[in-house]
Short mmCIF file of C-alpha atoms and ligand atoms in Angstrom, two decimals:
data_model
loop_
_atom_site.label_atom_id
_atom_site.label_comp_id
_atom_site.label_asym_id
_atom_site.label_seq_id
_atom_site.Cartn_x
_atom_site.Cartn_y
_atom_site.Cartn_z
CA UNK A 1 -13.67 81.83 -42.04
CA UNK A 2 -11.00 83.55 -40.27
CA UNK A 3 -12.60 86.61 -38.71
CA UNK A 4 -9.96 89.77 -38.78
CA UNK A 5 -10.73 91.45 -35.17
CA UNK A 6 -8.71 94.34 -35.87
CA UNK A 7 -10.69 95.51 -39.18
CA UNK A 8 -14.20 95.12 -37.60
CA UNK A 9 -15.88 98.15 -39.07
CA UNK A 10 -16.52 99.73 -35.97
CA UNK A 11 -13.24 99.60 -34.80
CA UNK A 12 -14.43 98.64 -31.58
CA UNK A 13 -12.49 95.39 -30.66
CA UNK A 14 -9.47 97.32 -30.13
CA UNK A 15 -7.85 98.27 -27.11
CA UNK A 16 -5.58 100.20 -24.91
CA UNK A 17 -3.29 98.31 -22.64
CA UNK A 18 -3.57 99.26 -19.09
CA UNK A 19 -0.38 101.70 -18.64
CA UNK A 20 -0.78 102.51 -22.68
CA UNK A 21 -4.24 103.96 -21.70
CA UNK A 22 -2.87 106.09 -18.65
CA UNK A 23 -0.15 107.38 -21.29
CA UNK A 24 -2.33 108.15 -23.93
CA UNK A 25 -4.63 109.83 -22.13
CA UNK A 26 -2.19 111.89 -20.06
CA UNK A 27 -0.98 113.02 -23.66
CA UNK A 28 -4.39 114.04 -24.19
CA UNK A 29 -4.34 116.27 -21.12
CA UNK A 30 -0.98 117.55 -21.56
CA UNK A 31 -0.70 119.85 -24.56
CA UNK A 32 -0.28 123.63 -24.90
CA UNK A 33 -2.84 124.10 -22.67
CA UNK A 34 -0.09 123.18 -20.49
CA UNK A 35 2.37 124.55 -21.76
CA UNK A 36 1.30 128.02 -23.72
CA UNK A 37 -1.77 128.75 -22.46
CA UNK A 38 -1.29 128.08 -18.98
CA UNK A 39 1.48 130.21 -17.92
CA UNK A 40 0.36 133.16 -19.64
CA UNK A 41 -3.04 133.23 -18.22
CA UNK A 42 -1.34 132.05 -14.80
CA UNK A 43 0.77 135.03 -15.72
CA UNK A 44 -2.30 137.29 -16.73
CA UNK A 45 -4.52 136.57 -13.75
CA UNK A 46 -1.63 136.93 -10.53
CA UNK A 47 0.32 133.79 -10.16
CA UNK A 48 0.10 131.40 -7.08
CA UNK A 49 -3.57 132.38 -6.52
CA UNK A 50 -4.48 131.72 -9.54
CA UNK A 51 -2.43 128.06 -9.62
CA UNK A 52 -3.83 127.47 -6.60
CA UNK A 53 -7.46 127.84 -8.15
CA UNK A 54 -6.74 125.79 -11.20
CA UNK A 55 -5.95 123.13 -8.82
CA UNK A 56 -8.98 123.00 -6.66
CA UNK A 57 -11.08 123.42 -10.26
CA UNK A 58 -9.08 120.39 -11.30
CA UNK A 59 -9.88 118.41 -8.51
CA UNK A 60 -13.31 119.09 -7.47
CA UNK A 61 -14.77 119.87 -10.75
CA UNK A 62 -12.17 118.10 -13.56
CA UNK A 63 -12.23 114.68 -11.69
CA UNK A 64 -15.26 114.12 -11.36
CA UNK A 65 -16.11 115.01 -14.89
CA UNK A 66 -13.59 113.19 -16.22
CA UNK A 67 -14.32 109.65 -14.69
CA UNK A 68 -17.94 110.59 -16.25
CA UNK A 69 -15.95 110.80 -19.46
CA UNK A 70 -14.74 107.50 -19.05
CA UNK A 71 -17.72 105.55 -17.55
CA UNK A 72 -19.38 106.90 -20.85
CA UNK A 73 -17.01 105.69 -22.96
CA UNK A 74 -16.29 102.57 -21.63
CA UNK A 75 -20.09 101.54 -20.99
CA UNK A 76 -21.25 102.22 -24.61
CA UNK A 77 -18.57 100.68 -26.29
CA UNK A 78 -19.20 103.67 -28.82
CA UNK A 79 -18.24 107.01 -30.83
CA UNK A 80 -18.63 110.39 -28.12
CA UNK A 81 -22.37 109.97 -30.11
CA UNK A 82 -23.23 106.36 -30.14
CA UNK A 83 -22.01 105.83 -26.57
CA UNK A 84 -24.82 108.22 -25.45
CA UNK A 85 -27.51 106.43 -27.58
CA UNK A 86 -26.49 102.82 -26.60
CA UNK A 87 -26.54 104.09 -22.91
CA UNK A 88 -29.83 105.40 -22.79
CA UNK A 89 -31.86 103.76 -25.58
CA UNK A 90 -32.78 107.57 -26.99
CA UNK A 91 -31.66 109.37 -30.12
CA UNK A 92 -32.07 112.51 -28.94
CA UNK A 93 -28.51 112.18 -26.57
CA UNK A 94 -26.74 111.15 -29.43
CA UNK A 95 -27.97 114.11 -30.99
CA UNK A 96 -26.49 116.54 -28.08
CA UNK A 97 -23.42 114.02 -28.17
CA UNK A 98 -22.79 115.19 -31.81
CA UNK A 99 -21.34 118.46 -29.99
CA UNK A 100 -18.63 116.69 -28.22
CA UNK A 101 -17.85 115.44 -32.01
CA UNK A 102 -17.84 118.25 -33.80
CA UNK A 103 -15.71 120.19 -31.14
CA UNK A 104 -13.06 118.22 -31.70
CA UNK A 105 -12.43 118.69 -35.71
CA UNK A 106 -12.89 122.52 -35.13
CA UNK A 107 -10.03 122.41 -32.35
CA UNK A 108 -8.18 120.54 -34.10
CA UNK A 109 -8.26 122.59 -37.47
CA UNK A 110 -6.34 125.50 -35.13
CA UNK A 111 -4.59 123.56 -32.86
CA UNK A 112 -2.84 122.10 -35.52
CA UNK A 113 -1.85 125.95 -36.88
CA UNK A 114 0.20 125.94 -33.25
CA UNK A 115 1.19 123.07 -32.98
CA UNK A 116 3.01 124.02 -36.40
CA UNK A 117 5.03 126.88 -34.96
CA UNK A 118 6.28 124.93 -32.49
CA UNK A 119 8.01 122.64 -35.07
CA UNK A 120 8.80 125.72 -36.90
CA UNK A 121 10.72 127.11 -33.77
CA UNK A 122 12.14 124.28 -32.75
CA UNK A 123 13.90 124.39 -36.05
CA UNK A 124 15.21 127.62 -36.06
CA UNK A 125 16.28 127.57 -32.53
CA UNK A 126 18.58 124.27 -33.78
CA UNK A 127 19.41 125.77 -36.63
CA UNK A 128 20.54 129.00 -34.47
CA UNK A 129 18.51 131.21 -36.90
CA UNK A 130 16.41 132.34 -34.45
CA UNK A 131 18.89 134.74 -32.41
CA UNK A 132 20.08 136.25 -36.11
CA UNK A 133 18.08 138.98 -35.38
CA UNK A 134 16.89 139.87 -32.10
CA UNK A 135 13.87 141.41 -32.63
CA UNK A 136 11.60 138.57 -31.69
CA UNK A 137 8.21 140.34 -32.13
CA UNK A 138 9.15 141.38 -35.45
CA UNK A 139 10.23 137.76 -36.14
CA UNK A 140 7.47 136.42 -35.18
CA UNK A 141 5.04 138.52 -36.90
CA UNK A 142 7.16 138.25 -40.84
CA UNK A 143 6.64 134.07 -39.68
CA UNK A 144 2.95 134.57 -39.31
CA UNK A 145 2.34 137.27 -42.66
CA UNK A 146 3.80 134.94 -44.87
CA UNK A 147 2.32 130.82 -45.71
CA UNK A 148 5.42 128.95 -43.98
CA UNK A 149 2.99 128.34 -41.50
CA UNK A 150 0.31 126.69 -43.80
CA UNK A 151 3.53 124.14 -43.86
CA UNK A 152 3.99 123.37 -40.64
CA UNK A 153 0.27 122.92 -40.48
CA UNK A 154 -0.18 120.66 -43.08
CA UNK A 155 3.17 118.92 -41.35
CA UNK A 156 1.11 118.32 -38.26
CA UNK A 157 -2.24 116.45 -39.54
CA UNK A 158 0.07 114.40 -41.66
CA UNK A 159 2.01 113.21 -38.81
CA UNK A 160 -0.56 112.87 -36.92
CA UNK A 161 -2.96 111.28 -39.27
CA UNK A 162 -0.05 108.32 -39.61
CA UNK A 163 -0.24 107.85 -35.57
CA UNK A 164 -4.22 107.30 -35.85
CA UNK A 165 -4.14 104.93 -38.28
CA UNK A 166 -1.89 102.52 -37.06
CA UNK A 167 -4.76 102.24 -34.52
CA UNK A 168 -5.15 102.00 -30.94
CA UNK A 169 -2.34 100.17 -29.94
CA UNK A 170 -0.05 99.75 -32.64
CA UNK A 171 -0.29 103.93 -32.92
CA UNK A 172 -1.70 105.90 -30.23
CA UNK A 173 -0.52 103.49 -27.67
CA UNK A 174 2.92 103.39 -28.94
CA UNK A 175 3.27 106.74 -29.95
CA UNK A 176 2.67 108.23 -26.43
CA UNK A 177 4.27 105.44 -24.14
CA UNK A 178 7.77 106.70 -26.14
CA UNK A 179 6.79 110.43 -26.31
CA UNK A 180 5.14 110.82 -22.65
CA UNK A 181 8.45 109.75 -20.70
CA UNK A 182 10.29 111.68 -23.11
CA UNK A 183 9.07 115.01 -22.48
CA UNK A 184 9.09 114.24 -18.67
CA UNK A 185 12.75 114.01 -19.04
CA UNK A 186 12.98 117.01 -21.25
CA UNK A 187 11.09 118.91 -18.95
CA UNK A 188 13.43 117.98 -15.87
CA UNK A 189 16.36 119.74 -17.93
CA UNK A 190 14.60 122.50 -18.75
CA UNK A 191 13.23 122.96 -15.10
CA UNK A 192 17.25 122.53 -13.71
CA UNK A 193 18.09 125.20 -16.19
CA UNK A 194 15.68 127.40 -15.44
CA UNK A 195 15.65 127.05 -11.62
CA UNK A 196 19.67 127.44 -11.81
CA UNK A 197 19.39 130.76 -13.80
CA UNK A 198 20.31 134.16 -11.35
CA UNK A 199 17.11 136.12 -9.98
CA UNK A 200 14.76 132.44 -10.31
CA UNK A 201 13.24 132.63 -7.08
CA UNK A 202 11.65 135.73 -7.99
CA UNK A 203 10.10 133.54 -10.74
CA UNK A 204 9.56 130.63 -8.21
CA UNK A 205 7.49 133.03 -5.18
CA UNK A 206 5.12 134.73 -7.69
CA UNK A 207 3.93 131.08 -8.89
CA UNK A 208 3.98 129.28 -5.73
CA UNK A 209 3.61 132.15 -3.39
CA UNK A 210 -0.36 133.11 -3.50
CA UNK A 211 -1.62 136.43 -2.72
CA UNK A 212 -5.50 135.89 -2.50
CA UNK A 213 -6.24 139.46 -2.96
CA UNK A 214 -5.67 138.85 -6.74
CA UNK A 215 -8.96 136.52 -6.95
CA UNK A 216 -11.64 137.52 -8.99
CA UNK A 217 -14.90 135.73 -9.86
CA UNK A 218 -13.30 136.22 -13.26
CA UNK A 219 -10.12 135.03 -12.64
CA UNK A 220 -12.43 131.42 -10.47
CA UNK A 221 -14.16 130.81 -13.91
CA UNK A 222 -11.19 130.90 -16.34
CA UNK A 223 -9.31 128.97 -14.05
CA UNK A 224 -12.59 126.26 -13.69
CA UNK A 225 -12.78 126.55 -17.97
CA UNK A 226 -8.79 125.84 -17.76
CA UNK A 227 -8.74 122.87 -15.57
CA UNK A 228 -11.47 121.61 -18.15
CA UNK A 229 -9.90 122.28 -21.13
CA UNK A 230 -6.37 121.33 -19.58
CA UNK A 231 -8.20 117.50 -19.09
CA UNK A 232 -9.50 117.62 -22.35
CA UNK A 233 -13.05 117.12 -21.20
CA UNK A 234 -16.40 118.23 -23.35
CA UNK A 235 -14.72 117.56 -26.35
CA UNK A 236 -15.40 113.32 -26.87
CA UNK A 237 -11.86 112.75 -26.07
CA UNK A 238 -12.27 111.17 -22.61
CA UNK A 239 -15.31 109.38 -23.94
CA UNK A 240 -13.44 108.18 -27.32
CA UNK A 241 -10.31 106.93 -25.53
CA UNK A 242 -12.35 105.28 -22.72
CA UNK A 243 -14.45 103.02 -24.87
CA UNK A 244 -10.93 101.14 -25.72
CA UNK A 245 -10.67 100.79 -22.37
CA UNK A 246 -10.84 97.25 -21.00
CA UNK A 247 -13.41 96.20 -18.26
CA UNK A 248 -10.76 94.99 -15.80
CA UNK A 249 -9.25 98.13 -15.85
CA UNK A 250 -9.96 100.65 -12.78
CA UNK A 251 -11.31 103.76 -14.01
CA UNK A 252 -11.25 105.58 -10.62
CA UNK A 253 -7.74 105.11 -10.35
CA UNK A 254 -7.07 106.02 -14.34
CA UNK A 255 -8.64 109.53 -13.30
CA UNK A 256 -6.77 110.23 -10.63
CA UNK A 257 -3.15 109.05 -12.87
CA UNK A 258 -4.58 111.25 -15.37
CA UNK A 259 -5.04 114.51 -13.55
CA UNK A 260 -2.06 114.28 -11.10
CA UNK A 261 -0.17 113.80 -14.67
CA UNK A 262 -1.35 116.93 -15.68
CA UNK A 263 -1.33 118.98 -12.79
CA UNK A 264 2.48 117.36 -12.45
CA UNK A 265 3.31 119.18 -16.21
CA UNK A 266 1.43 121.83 -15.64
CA UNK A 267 3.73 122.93 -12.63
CA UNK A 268 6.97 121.72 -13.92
CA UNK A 269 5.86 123.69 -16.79
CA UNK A 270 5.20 126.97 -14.64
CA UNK A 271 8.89 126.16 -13.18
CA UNK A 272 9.99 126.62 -16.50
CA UNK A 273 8.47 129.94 -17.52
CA UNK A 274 8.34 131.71 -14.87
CA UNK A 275 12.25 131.64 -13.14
CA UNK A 276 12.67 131.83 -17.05
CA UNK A 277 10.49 135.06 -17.59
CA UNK A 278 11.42 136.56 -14.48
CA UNK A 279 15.35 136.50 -14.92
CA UNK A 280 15.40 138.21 -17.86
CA UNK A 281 12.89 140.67 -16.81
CA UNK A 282 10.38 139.80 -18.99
CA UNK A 283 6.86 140.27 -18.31
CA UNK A 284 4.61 137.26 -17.14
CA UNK A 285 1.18 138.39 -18.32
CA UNK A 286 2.55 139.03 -22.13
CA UNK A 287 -0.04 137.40 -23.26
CA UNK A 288 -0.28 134.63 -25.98
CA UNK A 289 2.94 135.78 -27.46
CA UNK A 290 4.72 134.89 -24.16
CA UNK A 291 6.56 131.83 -25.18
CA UNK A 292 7.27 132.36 -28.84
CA UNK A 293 8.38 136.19 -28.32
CA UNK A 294 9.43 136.56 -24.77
CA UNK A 295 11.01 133.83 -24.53
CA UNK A 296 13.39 133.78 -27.47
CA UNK A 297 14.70 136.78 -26.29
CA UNK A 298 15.82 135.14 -22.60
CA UNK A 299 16.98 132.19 -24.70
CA UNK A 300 19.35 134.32 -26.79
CA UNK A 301 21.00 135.53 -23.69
CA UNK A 302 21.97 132.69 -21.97
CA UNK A 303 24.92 130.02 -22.53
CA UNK A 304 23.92 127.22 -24.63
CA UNK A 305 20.19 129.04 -25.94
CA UNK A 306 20.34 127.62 -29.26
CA UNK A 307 19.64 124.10 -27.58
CA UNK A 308 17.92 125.17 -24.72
CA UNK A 309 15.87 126.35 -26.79
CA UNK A 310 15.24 123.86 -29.46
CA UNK A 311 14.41 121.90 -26.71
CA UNK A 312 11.93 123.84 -25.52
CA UNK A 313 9.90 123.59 -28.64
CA UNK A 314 10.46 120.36 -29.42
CA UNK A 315 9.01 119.70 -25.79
CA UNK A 316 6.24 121.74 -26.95
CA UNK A 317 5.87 119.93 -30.01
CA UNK A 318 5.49 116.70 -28.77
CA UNK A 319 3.11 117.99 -26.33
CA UNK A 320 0.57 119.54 -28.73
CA UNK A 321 0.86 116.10 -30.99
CA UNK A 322 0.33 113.77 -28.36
CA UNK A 323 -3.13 116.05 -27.81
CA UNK A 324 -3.91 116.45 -31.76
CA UNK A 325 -4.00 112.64 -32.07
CA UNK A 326 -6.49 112.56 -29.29
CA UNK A 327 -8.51 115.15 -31.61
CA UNK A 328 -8.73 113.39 -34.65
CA UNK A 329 -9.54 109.97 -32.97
CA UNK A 330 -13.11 111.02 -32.10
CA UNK A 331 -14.29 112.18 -35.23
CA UNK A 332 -12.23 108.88 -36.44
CA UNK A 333 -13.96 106.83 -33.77
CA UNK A 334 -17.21 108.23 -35.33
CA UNK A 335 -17.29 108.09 -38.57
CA UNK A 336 -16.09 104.59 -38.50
CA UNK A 337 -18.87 103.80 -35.98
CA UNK A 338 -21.48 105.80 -37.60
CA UNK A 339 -20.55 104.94 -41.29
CA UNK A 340 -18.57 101.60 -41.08
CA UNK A 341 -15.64 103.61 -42.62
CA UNK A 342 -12.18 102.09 -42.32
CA UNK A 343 -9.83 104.02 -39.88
CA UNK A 344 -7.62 104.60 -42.79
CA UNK A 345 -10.36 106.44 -44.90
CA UNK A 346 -11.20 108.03 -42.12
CA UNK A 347 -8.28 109.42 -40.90
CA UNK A 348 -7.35 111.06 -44.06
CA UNK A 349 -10.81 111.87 -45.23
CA UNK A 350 -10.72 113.94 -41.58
CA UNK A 351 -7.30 115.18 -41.82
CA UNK A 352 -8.06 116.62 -45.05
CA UNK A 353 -11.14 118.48 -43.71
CA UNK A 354 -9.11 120.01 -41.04
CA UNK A 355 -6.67 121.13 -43.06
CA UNK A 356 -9.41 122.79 -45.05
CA UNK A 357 -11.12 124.20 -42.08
CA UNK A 358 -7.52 125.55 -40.62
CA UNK A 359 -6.27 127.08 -43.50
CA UNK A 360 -8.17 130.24 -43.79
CA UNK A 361 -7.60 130.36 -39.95
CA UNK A 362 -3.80 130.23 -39.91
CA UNK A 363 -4.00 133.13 -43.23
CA UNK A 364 -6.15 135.25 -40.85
CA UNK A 365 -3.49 135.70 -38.27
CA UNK A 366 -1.48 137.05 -40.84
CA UNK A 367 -1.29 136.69 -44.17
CA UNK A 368 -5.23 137.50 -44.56
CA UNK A 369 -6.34 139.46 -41.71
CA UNK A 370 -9.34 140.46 -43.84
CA UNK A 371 -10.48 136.73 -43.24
CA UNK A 372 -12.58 138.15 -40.37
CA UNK A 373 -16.27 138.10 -39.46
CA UNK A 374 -17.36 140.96 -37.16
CA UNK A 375 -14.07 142.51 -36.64
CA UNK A 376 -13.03 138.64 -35.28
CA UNK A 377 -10.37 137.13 -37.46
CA UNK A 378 -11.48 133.51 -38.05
CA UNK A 379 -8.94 131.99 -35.65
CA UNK A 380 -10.26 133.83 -32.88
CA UNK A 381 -13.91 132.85 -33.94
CA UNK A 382 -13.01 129.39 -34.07
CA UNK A 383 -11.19 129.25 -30.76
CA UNK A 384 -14.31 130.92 -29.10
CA UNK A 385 -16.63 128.89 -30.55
CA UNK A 386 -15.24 125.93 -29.75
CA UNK A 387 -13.20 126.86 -26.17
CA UNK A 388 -16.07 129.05 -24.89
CA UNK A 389 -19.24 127.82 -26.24
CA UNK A 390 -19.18 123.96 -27.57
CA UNK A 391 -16.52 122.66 -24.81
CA UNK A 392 -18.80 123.85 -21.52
CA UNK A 393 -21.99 122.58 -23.58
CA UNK A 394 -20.59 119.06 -24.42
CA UNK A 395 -19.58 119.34 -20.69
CA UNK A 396 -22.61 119.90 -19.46
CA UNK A 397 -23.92 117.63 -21.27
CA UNK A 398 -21.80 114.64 -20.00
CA UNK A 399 -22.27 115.83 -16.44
CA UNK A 400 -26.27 115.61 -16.28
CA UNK A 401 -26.29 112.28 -18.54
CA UNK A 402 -23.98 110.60 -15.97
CA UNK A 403 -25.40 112.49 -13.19
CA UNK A 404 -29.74 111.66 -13.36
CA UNK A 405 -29.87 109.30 -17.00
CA UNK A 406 -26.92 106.58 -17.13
CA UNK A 407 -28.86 104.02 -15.14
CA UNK A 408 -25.60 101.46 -14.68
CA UNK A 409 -22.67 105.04 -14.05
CA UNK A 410 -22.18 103.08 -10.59
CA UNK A 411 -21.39 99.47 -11.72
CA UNK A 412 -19.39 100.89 -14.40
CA UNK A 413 -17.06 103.86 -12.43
CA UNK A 414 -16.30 101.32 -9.83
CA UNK A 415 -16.40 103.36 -6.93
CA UNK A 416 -16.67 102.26 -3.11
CA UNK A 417 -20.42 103.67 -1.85
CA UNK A 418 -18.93 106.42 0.17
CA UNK A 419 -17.09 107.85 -3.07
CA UNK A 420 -19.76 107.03 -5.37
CA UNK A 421 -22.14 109.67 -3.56
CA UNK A 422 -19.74 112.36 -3.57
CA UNK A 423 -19.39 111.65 -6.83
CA UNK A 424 -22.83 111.50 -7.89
CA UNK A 425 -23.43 114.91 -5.81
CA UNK A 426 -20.74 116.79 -7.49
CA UNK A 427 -21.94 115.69 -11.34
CA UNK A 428 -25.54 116.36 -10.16
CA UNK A 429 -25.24 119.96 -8.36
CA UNK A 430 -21.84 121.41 -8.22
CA UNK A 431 -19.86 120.34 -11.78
CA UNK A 432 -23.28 121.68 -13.61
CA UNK A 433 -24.24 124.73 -12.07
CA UNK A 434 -19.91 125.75 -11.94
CA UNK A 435 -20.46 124.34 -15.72
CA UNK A 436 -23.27 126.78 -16.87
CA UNK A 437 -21.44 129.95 -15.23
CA UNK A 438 -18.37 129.18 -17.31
CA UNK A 439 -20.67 129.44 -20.22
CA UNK A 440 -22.16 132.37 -19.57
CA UNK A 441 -19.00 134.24 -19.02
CA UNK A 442 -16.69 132.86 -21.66
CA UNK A 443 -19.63 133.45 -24.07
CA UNK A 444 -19.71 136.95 -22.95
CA UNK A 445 -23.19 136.68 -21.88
CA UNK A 446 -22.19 137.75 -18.32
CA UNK A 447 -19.60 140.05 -17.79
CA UNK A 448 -18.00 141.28 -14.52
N1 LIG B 501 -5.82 119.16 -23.02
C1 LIG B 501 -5.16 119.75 -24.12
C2 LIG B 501 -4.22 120.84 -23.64
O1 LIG B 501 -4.08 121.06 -22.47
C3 LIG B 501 -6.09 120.33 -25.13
C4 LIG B 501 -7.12 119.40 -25.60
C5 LIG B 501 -8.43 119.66 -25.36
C6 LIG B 501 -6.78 118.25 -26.25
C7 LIG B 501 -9.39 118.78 -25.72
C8 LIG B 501 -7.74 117.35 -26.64
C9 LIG B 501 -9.04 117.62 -26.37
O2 LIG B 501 -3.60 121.49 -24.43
#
């Protein structure tokens, strides 16, 4: 009998090409972390000094991390769970890898409630609705009190859910080896625009121009809990993606594609914002309503907005779907592996859930602020949850497994001896103890 490879219940004979792998899982790492979050908080916490931090985080901490990520994933062969268990032989890590599972489908049930605006505003930039009225706050806020964005929302997990279960290659694969390259070369307009507007320098020094006195021990740790959530690590992601990996494949060299892929949007993206920001004389540190408020308004006053604009958003877009379907493969990868599910059942069985999940969370920013536990709307509760306490736990988690329990991390990372202990030293003493203080502080247990 004819064995079908593809629709093995555990999904596991499928795999990534080599440069499919490197674009997926740059679209992974590249998302509004990127592109929203990152220049406000860049914008919040000083500029250059604060870039400059992110980096070293990246590097030091997010690398090594990462290829742990990967060697996990590509060892077991499994879910962000299973891997753990066939790895060590014990239950009791694929209990603590159920974290890195369950991170995921809470992310993704608010991530997807962004990810919908930015569709939304893409639209209305097109359309040229958007500079109708030229109060941008006030815009913004009638968008978010009414259930348009339940829409967009529901828009996003469909599209999405019909990228993840076309599979591995014939979805994810595809889907970001068209979308990846695209947005570089959206990005490269935007930059020329932005960089050719009058008073952009100013924009240009305060991001690449550091003034160390700005450093905090705050400002070290959210830039450390950036560079991990900017890599997508402690959420199964890394793991998920890298146990479709194939064996001949370097994983050393995938890590260090992956972060100088993010670390090269992440900067284009700051020489976007801030020449942007700064020419119109808008403020930097806005805040979360930086790029759908503040920057409306600079769009509306310069020649062509409408489609500057638009493509703005759509390069937003595409970067918070390329991450979403990164999302919803691990819980995918799980239940498949866990249950013997097919991907299609689980995609949509997941995708509903979500959509579940996110919808009181997109009412509570607006339409039904009383959705609220505590005096914190459920959006924020979810974010923090998941951001601030599951992400540095299921990262903390990867580091000591692959630092003192995976028995065969050195056969499978690949690395020459001399790189191999600096990496071993890193995940054993630096990434955890840097790990646990992130905790602490983004869980508000210490404050400074
Ligand atoms: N890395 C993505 C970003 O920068 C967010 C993300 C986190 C995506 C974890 C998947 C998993 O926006």
């Amino acid at each position: 009998m004819q064995v079908n490879k593809l629709s093995h219940s555990s999904g596991k004979e499928e795999r990534f090409s080599s440069s499919g792998f490197i674009f997926a899982a740059i679209g992974s790492a590249v998302g509004l972390g990127n592109m929203w979050k990152f220049p406000y908080i860049t914008g919040q916490y000083g500029g250059a000094a604060f870039f400059l931090l992110f980096v070293v985080c990246l590097v030091i901490v997010g690398l090594p991390v990462l290829l742990a990520e990967l060697a996990i994933g590509r060892g077991g062969r499994g879910s962000a769970s299973s891997s753990f268990v066939k790895l060590s032989g014990s239950k009791v890590w694929g209990g603590l890898g159920m974290i890195s599972v369950i991170a995921p489908f809470i992310i993704m049930s608010f991530y997807a409630i962004v990810a919908g605006w930015t569709l939304h505003y893409a639209m209305l930039s097109f359309s040229g609705k958007l500079f109708s009225n030229t109060d941008f706050s006030a815009q913004f806020n009638g968008f978010m009190s009414g259930y348009t964005p339940i829409v967009w929302q529901g828009v996003v997990l469909i599209l999405v859910g019909f990228v993840v279960m076309k599979g591995i290659s014939g979805g994810i694969e595809k889907f970001n080896k068209i979308l990846i390259p695209g947005m570089f070369i959206l990005l490269v307009i935007l930059m020329v625009r932005a960089l050719t507007l009058p008073g952009a320098s100013a924009g240009v020094s305060f991001f690449l121009n550091p003034d160390f006195s700005k450093l905090t021990p705050e400002s070290t740790l959210v830039a450390l809990g950036h560079a991990f959530f900017s890599l997508s690590l402690g959420m199964g992601t890394m793991i998920t993606y890298g146990s479709y990996v194939e064996k001949r494949q370097s994983l050393g060299a995938g890590t260090l594609a992956i972060g100088g892929g993010d670390l090269l949007y992440a900067l284009i993206a700051g020489l976007i914002i801030f020449p942007t920001t700064f020419s119109f004389g808008i403020d930097p540190g806005e805040g979360p309503g930086l790029v759908f408020v503040a920057l409306p308004a600079a769009f509306s006053a310069m020649p062509f907005g409408a489609f500057f604009g638009g493509l703005f958003f759509i390069l937003l877009a595409i970067a918070a779907l390329t991450s979403t379907v990164s999302l919803l493969e691990v819980p995918v990868t799980y239940t498949m592996d866990r249950f013997g599910w097919s991907r299609t059942g689980s995609v949509w069985i997941i995708v509903i859930g979500c959509f579940i999940l996110g919808v009181p969370a997109a009412l509570s920013l607006g339409a039904a602020p009383g959705l609220a536990f505590g005096g914190t709307i459920m959006f924020d509760l979810m974010d923090f949850f998941a951001s601030n306490v599951l992400l540095p736990l299921g990262g903390l988690i990867v580091t000591i497994f692959a630092g003192y329990f995976y028995k065969g991390v050195a056969e499978e990372a690949g690395l020459t001896a001399g790189w191999f202990r600096v990496w071993l030293f890193m995940l054993r003493f630096v990434a955890p103890i840097l790990v646990v203080f992130v905790f602490l502080h983004s869980s508000g247990i210490i404050k400074f």
